[in-house]
Short mmCIF file of C-alpha atoms in Angstrom, two decimals:
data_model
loop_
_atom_site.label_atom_id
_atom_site.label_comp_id
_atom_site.label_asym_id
_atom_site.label_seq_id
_atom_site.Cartn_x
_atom_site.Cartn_y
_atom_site.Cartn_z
CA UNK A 1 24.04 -16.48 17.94
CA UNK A 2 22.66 -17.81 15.06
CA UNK A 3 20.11 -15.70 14.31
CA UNK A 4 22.84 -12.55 14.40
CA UNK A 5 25.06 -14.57 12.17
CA UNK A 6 21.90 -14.46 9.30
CA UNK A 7 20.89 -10.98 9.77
CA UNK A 8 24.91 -9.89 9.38
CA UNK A 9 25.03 -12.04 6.39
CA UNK A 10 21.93 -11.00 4.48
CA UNK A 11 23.02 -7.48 5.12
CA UNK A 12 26.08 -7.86 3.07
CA UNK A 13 24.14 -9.97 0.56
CA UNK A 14 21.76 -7.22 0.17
CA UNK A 15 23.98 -4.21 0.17
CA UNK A 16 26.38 -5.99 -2.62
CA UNK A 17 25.56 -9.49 -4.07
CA UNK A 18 28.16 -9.22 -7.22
CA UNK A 19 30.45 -8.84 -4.44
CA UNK A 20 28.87 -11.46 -2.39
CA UNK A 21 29.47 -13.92 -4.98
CA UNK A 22 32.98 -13.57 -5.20
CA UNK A 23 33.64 -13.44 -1.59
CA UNK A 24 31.99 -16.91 -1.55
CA UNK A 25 34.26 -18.43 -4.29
CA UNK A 26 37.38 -17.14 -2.40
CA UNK A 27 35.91 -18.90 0.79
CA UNK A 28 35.38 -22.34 -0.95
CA UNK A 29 38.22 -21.91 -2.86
CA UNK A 30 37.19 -22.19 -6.30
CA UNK A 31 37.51 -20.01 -9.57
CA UNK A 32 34.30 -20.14 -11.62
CA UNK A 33 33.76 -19.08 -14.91
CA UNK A 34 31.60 -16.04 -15.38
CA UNK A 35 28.76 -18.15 -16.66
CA UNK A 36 28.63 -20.11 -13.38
CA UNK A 37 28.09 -17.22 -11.40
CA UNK A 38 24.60 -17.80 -10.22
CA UNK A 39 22.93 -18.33 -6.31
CA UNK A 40 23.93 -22.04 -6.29
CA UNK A 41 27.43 -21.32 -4.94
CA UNK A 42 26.75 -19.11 -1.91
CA UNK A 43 27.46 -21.29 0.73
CA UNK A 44 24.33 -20.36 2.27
CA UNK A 45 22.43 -22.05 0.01
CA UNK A 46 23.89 -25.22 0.90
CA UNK A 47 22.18 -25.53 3.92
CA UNK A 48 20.05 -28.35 4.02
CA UNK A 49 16.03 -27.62 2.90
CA UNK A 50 14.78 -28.68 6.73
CA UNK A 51 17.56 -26.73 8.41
CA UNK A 52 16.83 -24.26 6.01
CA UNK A 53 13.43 -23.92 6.18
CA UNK A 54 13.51 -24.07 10.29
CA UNK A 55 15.76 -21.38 10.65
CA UNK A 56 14.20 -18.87 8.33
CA UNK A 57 10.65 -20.00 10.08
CA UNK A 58 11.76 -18.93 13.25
CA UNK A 59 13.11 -15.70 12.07
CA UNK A 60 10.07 -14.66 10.28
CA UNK A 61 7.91 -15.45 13.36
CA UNK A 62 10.76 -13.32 16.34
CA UNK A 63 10.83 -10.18 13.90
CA UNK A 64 7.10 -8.70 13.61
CA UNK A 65 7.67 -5.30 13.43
CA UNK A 66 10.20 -2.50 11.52
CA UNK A 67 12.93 -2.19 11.85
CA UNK A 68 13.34 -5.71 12.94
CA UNK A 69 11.62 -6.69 9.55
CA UNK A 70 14.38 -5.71 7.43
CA UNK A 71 16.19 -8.97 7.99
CA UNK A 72 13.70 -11.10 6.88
CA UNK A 73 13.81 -9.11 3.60
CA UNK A 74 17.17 -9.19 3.72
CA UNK A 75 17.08 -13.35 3.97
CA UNK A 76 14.99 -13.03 0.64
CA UNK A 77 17.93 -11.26 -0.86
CA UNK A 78 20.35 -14.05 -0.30
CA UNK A 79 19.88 -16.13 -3.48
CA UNK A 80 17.14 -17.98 -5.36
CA UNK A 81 16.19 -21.05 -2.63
CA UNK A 82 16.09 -18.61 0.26
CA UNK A 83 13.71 -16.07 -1.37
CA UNK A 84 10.78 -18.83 -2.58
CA UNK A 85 11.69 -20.25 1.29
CA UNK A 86 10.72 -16.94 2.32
CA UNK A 87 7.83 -16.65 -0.33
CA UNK A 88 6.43 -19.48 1.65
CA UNK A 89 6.63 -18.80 5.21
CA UNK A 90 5.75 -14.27 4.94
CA UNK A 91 2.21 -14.25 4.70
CA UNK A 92 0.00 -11.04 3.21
CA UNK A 93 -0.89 -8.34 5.70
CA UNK A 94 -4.68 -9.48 5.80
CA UNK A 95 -3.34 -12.92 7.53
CA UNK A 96 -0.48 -11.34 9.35
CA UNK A 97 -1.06 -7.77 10.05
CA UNK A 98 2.57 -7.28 8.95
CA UNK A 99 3.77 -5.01 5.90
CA UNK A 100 6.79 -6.98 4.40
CA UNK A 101 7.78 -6.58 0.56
CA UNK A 102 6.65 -3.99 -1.53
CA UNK A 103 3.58 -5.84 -2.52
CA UNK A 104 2.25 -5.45 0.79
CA UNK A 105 0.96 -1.81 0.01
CA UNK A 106 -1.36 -3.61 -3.08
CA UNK A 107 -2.72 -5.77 -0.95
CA UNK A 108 -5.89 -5.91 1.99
CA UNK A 109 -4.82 -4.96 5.18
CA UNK A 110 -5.92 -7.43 8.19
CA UNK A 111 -9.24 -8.48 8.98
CA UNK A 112 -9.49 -7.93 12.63
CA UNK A 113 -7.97 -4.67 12.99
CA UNK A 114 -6.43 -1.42 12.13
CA UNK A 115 -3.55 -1.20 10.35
CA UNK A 116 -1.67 2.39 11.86
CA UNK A 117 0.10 4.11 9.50
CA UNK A 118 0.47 8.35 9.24
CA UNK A 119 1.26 10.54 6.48
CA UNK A 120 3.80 13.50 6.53
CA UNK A 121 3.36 16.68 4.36
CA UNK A 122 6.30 18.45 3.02
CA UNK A 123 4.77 21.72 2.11
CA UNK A 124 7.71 22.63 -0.19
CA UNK A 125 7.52 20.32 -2.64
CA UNK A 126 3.91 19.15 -1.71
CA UNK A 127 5.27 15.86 -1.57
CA UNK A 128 3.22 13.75 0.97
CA UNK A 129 5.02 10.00 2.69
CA UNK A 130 2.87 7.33 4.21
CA UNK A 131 4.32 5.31 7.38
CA UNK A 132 3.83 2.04 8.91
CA UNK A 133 3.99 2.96 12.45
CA UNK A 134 6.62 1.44 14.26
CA UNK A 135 4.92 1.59 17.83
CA UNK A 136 1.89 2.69 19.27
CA UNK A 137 3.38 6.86 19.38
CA UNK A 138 2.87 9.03 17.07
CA UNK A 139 6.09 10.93 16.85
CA UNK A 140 7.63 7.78 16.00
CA UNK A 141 10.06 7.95 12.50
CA UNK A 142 7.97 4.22 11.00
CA UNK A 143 8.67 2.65 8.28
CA UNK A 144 8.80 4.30 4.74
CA UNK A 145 5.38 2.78 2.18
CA UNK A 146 4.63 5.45 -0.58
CA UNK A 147 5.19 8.88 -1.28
CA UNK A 148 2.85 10.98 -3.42
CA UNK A 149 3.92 14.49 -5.20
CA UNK A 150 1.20 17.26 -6.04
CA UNK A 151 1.30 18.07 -9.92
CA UNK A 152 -1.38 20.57 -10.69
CA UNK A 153 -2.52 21.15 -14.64
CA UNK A 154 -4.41 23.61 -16.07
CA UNK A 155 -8.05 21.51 -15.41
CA UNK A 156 -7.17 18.85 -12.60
CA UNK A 157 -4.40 18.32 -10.10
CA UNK A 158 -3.00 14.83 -10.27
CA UNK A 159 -0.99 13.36 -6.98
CA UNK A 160 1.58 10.66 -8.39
CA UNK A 161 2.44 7.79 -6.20
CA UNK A 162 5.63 6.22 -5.95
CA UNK A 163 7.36 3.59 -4.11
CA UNK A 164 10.27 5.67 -3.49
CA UNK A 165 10.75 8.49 -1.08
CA UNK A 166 12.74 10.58 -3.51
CA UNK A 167 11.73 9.50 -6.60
CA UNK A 168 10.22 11.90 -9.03
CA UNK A 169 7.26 10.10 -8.98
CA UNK A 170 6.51 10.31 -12.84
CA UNK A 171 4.68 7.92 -14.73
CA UNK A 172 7.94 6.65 -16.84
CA UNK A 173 9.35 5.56 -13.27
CA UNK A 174 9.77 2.40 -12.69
CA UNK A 175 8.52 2.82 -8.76
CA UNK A 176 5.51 4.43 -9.97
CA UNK A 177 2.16 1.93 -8.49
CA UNK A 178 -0.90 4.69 -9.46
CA UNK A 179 -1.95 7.84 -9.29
CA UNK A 180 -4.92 10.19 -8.00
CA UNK A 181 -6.63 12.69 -10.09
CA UNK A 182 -9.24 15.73 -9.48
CA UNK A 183 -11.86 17.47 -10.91
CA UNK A 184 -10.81 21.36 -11.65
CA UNK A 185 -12.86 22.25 -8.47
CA UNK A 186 -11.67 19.50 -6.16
CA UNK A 187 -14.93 17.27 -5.31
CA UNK A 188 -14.52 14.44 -7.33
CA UNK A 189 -11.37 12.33 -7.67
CA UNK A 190 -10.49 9.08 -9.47
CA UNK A 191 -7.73 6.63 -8.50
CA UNK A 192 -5.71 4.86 -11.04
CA UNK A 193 -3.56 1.91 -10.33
CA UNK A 194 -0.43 1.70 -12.85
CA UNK A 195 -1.39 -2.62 -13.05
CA UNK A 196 -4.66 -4.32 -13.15
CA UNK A 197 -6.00 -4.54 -9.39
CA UNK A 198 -8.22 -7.84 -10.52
CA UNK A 199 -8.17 -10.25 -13.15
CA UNK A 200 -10.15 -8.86 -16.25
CA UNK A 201 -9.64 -5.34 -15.65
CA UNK A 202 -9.16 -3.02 -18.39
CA UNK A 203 -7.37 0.26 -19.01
CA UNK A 204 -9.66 3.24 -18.28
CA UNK A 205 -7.51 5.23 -20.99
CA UNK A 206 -4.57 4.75 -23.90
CA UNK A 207 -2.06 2.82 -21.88
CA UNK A 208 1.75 3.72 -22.35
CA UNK A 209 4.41 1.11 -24.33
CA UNK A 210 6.31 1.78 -21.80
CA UNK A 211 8.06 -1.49 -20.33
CA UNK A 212 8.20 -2.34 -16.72
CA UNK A 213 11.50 -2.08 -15.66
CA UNK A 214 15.02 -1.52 -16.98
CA UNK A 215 15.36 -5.24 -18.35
CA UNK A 216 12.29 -5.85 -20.58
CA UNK A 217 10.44 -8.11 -18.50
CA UNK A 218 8.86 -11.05 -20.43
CA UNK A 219 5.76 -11.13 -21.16
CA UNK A 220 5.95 -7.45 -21.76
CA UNK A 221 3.12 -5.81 -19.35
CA UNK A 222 2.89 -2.16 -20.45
CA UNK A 223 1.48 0.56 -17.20
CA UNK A 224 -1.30 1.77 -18.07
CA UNK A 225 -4.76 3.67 -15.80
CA UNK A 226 -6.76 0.93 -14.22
CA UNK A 227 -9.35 2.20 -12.25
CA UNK A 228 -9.49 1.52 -8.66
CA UNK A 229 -12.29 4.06 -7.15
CA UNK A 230 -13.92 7.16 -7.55
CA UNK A 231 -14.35 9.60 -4.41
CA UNK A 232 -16.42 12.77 -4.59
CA UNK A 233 -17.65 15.26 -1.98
CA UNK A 234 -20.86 16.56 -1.67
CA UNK A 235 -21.16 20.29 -2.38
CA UNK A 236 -21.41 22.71 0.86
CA UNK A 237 -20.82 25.83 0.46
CA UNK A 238 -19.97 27.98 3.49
CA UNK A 239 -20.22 24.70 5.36
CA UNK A 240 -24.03 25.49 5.89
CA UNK A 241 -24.85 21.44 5.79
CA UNK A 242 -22.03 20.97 8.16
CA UNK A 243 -18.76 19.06 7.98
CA UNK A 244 -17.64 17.31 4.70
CA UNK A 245 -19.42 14.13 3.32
CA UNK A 246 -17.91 11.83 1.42
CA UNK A 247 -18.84 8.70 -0.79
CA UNK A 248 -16.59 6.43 -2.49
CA UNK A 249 -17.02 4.19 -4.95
CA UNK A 250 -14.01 0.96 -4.80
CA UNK A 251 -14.63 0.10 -8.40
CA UNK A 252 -11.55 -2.66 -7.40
CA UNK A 253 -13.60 -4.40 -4.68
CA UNK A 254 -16.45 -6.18 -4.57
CA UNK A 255 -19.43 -5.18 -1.92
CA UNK A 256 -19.09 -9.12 -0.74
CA UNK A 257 -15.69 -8.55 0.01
CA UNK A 258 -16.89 -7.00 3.84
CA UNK A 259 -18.84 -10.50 4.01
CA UNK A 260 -17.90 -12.66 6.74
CA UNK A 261 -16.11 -14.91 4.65
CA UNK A 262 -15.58 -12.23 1.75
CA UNK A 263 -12.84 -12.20 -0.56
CA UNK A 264 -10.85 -9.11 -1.99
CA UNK A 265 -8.45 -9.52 -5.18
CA UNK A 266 -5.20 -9.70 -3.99
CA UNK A 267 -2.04 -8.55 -6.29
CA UNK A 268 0.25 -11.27 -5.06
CA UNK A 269 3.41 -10.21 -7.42
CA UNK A 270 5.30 -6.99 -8.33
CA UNK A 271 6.90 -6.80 -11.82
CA UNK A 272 9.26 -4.07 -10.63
CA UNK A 273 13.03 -5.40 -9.97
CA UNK A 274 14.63 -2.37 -9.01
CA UNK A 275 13.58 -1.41 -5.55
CA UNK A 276 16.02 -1.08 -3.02
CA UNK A 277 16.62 -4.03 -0.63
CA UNK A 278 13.73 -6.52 -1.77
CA UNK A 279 13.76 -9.31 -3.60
CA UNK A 280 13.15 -9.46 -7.45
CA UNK A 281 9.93 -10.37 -7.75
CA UNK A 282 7.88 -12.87 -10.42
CA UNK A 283 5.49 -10.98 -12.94
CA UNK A 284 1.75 -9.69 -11.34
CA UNK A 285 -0.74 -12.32 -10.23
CA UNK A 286 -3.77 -12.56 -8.19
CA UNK A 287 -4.95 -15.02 -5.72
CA UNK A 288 -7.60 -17.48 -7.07
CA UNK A 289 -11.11 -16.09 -6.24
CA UNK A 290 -14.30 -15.26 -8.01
CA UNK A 291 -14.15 -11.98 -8.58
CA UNK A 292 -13.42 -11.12 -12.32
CA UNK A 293 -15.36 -8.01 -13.29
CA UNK A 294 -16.35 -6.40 -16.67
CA UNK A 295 -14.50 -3.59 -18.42
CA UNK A 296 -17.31 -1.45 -17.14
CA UNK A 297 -16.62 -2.75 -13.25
CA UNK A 298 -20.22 -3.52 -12.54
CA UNK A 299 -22.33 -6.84 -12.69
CA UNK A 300 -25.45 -8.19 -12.97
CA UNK A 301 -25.02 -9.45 -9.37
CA UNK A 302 -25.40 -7.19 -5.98
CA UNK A 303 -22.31 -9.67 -4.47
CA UNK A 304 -20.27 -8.36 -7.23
CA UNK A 305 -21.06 -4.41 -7.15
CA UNK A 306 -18.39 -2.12 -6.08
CA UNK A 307 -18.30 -1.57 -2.89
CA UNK A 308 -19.40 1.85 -1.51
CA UNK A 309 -17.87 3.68 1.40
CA UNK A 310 -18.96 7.12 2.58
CA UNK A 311 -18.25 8.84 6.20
CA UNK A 312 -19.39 8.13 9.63
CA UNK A 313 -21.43 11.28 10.89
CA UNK A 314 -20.04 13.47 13.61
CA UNK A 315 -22.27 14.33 16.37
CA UNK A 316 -22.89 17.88 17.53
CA UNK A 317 -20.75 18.17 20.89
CA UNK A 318 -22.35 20.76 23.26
CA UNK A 319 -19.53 21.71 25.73
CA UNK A 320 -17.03 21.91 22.67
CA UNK A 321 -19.30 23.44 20.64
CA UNK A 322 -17.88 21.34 17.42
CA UNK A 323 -18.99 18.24 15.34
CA UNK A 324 -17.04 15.16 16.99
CA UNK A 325 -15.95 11.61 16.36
CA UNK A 326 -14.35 9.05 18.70
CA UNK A 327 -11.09 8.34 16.85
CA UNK A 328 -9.92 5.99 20.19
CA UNK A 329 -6.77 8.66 21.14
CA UNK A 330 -5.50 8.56 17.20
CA UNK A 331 -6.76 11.99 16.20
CA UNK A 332 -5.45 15.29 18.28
CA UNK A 333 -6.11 18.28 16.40
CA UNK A 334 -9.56 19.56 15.08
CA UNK A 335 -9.63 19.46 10.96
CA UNK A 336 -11.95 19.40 8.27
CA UNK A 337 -9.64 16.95 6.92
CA UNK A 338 -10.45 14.47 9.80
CA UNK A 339 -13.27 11.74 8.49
CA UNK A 340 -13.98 7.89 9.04
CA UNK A 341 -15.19 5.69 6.25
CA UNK A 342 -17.52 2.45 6.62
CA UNK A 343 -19.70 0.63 4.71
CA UNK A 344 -22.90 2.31 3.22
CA UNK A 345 -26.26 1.41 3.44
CA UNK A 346 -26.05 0.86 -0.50
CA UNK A 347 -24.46 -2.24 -0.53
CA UNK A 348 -27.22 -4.01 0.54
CA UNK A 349 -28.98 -5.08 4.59
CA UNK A 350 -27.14 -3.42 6.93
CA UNK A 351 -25.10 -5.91 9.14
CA UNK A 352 -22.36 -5.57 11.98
CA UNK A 353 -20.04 -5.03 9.06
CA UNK A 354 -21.48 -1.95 8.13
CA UNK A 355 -20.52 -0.53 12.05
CA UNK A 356 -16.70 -1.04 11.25
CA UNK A 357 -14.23 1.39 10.65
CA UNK A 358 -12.60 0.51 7.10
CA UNK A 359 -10.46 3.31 6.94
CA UNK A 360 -10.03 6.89 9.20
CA UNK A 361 -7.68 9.76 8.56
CA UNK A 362 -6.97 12.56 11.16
CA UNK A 363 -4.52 15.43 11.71
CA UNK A 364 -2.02 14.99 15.09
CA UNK A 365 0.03 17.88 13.90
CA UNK A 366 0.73 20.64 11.97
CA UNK A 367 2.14 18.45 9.10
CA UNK A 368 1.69 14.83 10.50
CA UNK A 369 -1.62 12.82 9.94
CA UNK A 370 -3.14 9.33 11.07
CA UNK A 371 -4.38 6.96 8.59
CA UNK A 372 -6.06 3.63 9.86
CA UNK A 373 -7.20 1.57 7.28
CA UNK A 374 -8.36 -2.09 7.04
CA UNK A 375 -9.73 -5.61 4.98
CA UNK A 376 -10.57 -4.99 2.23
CA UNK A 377 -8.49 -1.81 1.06
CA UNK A 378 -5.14 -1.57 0.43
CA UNK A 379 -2.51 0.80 1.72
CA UNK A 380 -1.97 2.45 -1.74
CA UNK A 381 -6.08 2.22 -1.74
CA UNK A 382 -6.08 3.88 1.46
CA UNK A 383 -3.80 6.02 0.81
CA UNK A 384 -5.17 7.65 -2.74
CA UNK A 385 -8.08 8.03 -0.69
CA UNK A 386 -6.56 10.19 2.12
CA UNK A 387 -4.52 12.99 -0.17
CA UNK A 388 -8.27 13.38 -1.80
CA UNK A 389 -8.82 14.92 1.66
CA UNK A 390 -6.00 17.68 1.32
CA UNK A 391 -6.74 18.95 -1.87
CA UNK A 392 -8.20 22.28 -1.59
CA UNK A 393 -12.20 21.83 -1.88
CA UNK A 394 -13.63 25.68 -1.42
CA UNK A 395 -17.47 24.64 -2.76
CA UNK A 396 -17.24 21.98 0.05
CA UNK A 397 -16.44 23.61 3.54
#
């Protein structure tokens, strides 16, 4: 009974906190001043710091999966001491395996396993959405991540990523995380990330004055093109060297980060404040580790190289006559689209981490696609890398 009383009240919080407020003062029956209008006087927040802490605790542990999630976002949204409470106790998706607050797309996905997600196309607008998958079926609704809209240019086609489903996905949004941009012919791409993926990282071009979000955030921290990877595919024309091969370059990630013990930079903080029904987040950090790379992304160190990804090679199937791979029941339909990335015999020995699956991407339906990914890229990583796969490539199949 408890637990129904905090997801009804969070709700309301969420949906309408100016109204919140005042709904409060009416219950305690006081008349505050405009200036004392702040979190202090919800009487939610009164609750004592054990009770507090217990209750949220066990309410962040019952509701692993969307939609059930939404509450625990919701008990961010309640005021100031409930949010770092909840700060606390949601962990990031590479401990967890759970996609919480926006910042969850920036950062690794878990260690241990595949993160399911899948990836509408809209053919209309060319807008593409990525999913967390609710359950283990794939005609399941998920939850909403990015979205990415096609804009194609006289010498490139860019695909702009946004936070929001209907946004226009521009750079001068303030839900815009990073963009992916082609070559005139479609085999090489570049991701950008609209905020520095690591600590030290540098703007690949002129960076915009533009302001994160509506109220001037201080310090100012102006979007700009950080590189994250380059992804190119090899040239096949007529497909006479068989299906598509890819290699990617995460300029973002270091090649120690598949390690046993490996560390990825983590973007721990989200400067934007106006995204529906999440808390307003502190300014962009990173969580302590060692990896701080040169404007020019490589070191003098192997550890510290970028890591390199390219596909797993199909084998020939006989009986089906067609080049197969064993996507464990999460692929359905034959596509040249359909690939699986893991490590590359570049980044040094081959171990058992080169066998894994870091990422795979396969077509279930006419406009409905898989995408797996895991430690050490990101779902907006992931992601970027996947619509490389739909632009039109006619010098590689």
């Amino acid at each position: 009974m408890m637990k129904l009383g905090l997801k009804s009240r969070s709700r309301r919080v969420v949906q309408d906190s100016s109204m919140a407020v005042e709904k409060s003062k009416v219950l305690m029956g006081k008349n505050k001043s405009e200036s004392d209008e702040n979190c202090s006087y919800f009487c939610w927040a009164s609750l004592p710091p054990e009770l507090l802490r217990e209750v949220l605790m066990k309410l962040e542990e019952s509701e692993s999966k969307w939609p059930a999630r939404k509450h625990v976002v919701a008990c961010a949204g309640v005021c100031k001491s409930w949010r770092e409470v909840m700060k606390e106790l949601v962990k990031t998706p590479e401990a967890s395996g759970k996609i919480t607050f926006p910042i969850s797309v920036k950062q690794p996905g878990p260690r241990e396993s595949l993160m399911q997600c899948f990836i509408k196309r809209n053919r209309s607008n060319q807008t593409y959405y990525l999913f967390v998958s609710l359950s283990q079926a794939l005609a399941d609704d998920g939850k909403f991540l990015l979205s990415a809209r096609k804009c194609r240019r006289p010498t490139c086609t860019d695909y702009m990523i946004s936070l929001h489903a209907d946004d226009n996905t521009s750079k001068g949004s303030e839900t815009y995380v990073g963009k992916l941009r082609s070559n005139f012919l479609g085999t090489k791409f570049v991701v950008f990330d609209a905020l520095p993926p690591h600590s030290g990282a540098k703007m690949a071009k002129s960076w915009s004055t533009r302001m994160v979000g509506s109220k001037q955030i201080s310090p100012k921290l102006p979007t700009g093109n950080y590189t994250v990877a380059h992804i190119s595919y090899e040239l096949n024309v007529l497909g006479a060297r068989g299906p598509r091969r890819m290699h990617c370059v995460i300029d973002a990630i270091p090649v120690s980060a598949i390690k046993p013990g490996g560390v990825a930079p983590t973007q721990t903080y989200f400067p934007l404040t106006s995204i529906d029904s999440s808390p307003a987040l502190p300014l962009f950090g990173l969580k302590s580790n060692s990896f701080n790379k040169s404007s020019s992304g490589l070191t003098s160190n192997h550890a510290d190289s970028p890591l390199v990804l390219r596909n797993k090679a199909p084998r020939w199937h006989e009986q089906l006559q067609c080049w197969c791979l064993n996507f464990h029941g999460r692929v359905t339909v034959a596509s040249v689209k359909n690939f699986q990335l893991v490590a590359s015999p570049e980044n040094g020995e081959a171990g058992p981490e080169h066998e894994k699956v870091i990422l795979q991407f396969g077509k279930v339906g006419k406009d409905v696609f898989t995408m797996d990914y895991r430690y050490p890229l990101s779902a907006f990583q992931a992601f970027a890398v996947c619509l490389s796969s739909f632009d039109t490539k006619i010098a590689c199949e």
